[in-house]
CSV table of C-alpha atoms in Angstrom, one decimal:
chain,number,residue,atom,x,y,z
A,270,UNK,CA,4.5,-17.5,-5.7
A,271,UNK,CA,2.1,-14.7,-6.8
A,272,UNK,CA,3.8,-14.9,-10.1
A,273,UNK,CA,3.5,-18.5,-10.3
A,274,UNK,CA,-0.3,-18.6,-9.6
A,275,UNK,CA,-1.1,-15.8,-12.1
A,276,UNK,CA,1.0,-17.7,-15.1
A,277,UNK,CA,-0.9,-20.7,-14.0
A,278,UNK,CA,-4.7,-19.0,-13.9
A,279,UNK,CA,-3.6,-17.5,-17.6
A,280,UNK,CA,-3.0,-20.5,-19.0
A,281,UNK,CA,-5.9,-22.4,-17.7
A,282,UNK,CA,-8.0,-19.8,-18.7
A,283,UNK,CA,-6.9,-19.7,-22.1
A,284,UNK,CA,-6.9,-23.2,-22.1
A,285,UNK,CA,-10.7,-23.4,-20.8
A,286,UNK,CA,-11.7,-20.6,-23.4
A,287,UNK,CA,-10.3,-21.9,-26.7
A,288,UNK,CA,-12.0,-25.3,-25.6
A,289,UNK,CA,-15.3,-23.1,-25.2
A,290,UNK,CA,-14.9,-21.9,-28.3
A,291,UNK,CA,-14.0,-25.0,-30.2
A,292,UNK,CA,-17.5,-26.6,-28.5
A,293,UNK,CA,-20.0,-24.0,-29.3
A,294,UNK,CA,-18.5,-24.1,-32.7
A,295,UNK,CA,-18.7,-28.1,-33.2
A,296,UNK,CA,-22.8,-27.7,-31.6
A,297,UNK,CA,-23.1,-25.0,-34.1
A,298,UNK,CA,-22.3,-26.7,-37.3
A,299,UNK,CA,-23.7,-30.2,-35.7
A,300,UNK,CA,-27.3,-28.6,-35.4
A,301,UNK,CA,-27.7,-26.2,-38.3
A,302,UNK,CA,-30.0,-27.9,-40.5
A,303,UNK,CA,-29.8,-25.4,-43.5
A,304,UNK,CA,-26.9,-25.0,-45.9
A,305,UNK,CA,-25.0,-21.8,-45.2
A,306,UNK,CA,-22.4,-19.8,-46.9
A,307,UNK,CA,-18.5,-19.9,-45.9
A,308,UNK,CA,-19.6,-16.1,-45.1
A,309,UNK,CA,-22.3,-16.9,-42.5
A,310,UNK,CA,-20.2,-19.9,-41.1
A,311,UNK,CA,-17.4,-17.1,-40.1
A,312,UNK,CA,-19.5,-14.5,-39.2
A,313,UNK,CA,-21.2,-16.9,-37.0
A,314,UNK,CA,-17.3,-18.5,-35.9
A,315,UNK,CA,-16.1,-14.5,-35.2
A,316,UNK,CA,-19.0,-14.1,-32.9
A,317,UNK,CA,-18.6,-17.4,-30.9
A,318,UNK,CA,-15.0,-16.2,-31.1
A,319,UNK,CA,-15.6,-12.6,-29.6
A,320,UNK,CA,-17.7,-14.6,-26.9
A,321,UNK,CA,-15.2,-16.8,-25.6
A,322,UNK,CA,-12.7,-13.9,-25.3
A,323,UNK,CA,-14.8,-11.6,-23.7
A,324,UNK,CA,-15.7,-14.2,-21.2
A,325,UNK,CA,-12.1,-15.5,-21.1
A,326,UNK,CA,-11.2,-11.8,-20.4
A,327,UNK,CA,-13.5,-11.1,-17.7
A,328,UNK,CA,-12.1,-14.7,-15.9
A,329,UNK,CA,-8.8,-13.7,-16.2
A,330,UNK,CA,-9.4,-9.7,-14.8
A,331,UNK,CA,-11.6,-11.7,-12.0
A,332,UNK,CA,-7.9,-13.7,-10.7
A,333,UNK,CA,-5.8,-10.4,-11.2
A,334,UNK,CA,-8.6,-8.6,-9.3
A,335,UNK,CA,-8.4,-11.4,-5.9
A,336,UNK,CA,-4.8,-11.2,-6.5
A,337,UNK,CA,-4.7,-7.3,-6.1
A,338,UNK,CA,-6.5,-7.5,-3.4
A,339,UNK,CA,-4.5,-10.8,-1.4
A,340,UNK,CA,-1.5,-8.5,-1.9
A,341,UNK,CA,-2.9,-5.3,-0.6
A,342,UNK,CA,-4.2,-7.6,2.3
A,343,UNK,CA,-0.9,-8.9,3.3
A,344,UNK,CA,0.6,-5.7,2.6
A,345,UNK,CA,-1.7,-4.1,5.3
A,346,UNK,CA,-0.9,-7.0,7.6
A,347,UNK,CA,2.7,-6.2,6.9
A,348,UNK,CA,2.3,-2.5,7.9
A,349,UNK,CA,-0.1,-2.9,10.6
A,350,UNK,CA,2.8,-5.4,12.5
A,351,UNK,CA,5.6,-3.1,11.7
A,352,UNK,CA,3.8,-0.4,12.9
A,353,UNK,CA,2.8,-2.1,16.4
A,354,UNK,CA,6.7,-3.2,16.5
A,355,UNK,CA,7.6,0.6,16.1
A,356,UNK,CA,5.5,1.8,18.9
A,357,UNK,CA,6.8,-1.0,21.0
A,358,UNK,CA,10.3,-0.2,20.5
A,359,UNK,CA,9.4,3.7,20.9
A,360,UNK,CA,8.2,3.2,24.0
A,361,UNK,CA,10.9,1.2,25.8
A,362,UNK,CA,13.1,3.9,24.2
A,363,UNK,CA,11.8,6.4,25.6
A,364,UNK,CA,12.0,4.9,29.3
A,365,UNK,CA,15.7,3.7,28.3
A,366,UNK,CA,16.0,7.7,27.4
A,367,UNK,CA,14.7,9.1,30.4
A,368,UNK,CA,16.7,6.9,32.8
A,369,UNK,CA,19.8,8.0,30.6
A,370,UNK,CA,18.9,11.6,30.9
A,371,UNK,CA,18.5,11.4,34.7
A,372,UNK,CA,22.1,9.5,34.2
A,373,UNK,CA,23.6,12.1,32.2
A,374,UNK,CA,22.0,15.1,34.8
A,375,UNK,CA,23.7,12.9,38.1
A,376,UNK,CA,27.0,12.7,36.5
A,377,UNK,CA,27.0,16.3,35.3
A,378,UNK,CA,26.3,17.0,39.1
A,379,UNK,CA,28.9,14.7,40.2
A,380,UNK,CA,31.6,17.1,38.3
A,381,UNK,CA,30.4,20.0,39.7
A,382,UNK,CA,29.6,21.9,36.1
A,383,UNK,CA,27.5,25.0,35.9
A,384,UNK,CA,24.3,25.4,33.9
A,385,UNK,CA,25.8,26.9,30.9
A,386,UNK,CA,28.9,24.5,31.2
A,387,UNK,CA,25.9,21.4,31.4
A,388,UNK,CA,24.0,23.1,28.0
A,389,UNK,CA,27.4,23.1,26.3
A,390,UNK,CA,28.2,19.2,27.4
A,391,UNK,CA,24.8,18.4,26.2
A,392,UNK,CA,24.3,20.0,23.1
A,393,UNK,CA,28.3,18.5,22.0
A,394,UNK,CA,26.9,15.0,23.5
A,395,UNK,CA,23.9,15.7,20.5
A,396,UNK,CA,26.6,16.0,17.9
A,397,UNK,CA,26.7,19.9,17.1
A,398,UNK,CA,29.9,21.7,16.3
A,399,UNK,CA,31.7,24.4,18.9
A,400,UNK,CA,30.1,26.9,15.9
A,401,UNK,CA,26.6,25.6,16.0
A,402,UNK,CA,26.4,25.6,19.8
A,403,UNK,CA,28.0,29.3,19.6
A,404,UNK,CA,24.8,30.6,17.0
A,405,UNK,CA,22.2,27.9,19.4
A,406,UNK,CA,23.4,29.7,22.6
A,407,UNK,CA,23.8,33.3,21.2
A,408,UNK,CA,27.7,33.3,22.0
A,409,UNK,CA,30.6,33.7,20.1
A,410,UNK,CA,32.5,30.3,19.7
A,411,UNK,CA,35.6,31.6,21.8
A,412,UNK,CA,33.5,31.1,24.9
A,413,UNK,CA,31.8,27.9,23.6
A,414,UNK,CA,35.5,26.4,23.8
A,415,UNK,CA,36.5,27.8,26.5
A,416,UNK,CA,33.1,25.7,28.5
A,417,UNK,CA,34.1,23.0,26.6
A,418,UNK,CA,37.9,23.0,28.2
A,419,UNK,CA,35.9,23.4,31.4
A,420,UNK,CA,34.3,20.8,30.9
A,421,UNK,CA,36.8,18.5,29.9
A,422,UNK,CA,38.5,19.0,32.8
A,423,UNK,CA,35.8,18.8,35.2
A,424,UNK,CA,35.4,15.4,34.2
A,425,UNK,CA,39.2,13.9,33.5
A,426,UNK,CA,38.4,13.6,29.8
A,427,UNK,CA,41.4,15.0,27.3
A,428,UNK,CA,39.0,16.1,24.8
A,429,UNK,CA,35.8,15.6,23.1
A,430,UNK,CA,36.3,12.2,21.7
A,431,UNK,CA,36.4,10.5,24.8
A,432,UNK,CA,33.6,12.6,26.7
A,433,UNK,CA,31.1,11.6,24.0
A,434,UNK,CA,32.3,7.8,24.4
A,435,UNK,CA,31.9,8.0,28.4
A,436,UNK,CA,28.5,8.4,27.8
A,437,UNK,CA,28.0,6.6,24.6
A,438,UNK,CA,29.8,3.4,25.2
A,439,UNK,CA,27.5,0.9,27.5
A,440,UNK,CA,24.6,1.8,24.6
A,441,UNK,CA,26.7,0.3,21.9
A,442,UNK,CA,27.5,-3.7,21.8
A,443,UNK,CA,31.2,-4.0,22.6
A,444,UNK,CA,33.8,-7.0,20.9
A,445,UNK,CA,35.7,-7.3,24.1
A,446,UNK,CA,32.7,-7.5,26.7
A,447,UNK,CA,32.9,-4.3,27.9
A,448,UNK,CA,36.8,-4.1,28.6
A,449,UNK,CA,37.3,-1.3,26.6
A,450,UNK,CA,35.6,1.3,28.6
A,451,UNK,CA,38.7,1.3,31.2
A,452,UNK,CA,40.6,3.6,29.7
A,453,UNK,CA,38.3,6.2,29.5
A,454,UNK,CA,37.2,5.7,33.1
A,455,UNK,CA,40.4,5.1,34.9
A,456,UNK,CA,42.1,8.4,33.1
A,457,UNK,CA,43.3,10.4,36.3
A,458,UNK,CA,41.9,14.0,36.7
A,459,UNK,CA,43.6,16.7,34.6
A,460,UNK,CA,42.9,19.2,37.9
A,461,UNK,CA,44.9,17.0,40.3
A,462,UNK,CA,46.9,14.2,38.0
A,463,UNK,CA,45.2,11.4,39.4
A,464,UNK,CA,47.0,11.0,42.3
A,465,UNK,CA,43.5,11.2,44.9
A,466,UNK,CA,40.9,10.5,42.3
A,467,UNK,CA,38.8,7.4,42.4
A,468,UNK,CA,37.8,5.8,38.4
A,469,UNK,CA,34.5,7.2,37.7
A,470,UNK,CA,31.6,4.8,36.8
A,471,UNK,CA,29.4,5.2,34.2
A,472,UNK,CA,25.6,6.1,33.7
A,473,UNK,CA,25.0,2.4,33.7
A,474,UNK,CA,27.2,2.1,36.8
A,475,UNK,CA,25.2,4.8,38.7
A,476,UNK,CA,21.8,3.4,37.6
A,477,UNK,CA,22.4,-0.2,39.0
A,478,UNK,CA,23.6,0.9,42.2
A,479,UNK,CA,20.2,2.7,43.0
A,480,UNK,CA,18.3,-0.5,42.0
């Protein structure tokens, strides 16, 4: 649309200019009284000329200037909303964060793990390698998989895959309406094969039973 205005003023403007020109030139001839060389008629024609185009010039920088300055307007519009969106979403974030952190803390209680066994969990929950939690934790990665198998156990999970997706799971959208996270849940206990443990409900789970 922006383009389409600015073609528009150009052509106008040209329009309106050569028109300028070709009146000033028609009054100049119509009242000159004295006879004049075909030198002095141009001379007189290249200055009408310069004139008009100067004029025509600063018209057309006048639109481009308004047209900056609409753009840079609705561009600052633009950012100001996005930027009130962003620190909307941020802040139900973070209150959707800490109610998940208080989640993840219960649950971690609920399986009994110690503290270092709880800073493992987290920091593989975060995405870091058995390596990267070894140099973060100032131990060698032997005994960062060793916590890990711990930890797996403690909670019923075979590995890492489906801890991560315990947790993970009721924050994603699902294409079966939530049927999927069964078979994470209902997995029996490696520690005692399942035969006495009861399916263990998710962070979601826990926070709507305290409401």
């Amino acid at each position: 649309m922006n383009d389409r205005y600015l073609r528009s003023h150009r052509f106008w403007s040209g329009v309106v200019g050569f028109g300028a020109y070709g009146l000033l030139l028609a009054i100049d001839f119509l009242t000159e009284t004295e006879t004049r060389s075909m030198g002095e008629v141009f001379g007189d024609a290249f200055e009408l000329a310069l004139i008009v185009a100067s004029a025509t010039g600063v018209a057309l920088l006048s639109g481009s200037v308004r047209q900056v300055r609409e753009e840079r307007r609705m561009l600052m519009e633009d950012l100001r909303v996005a930027r009130a969106e962003g620190e909307a979403w941020r802040q139900r974030a973070q209150v959707h964060l800490a109610g998940l952190g208080e989640e993840i803390a219960a649950q971690f209680e609920a399986w009994q793990l110690t503290t270092a066994e709880r800073e493992v969990a987290l920091l593989m929950l975060k995405g870091f390698s058995h390596g990267e939690v070894a140099s973060l934790r100032g131990t060698t990665e032997a005994t960062i998989r060793h916590q890990a198998r711990a930890v797996y156990r403690k909670s019923g999970m075979p590995g890492r895959s489906a801890f991560c997706a315990y947790f993970l799971e009721d924050l994603l959208p699902g294409l079966d309406g939530g049927r999927s996270a069964g078979p994470i849940r209902d997995r029996p206990s490696a520690g005692n094969g399942g035969a006495d443990r009861e399916p263990t409900a998710s962070p979601m789970q826990f926070e709507s039973t305290r409401r």
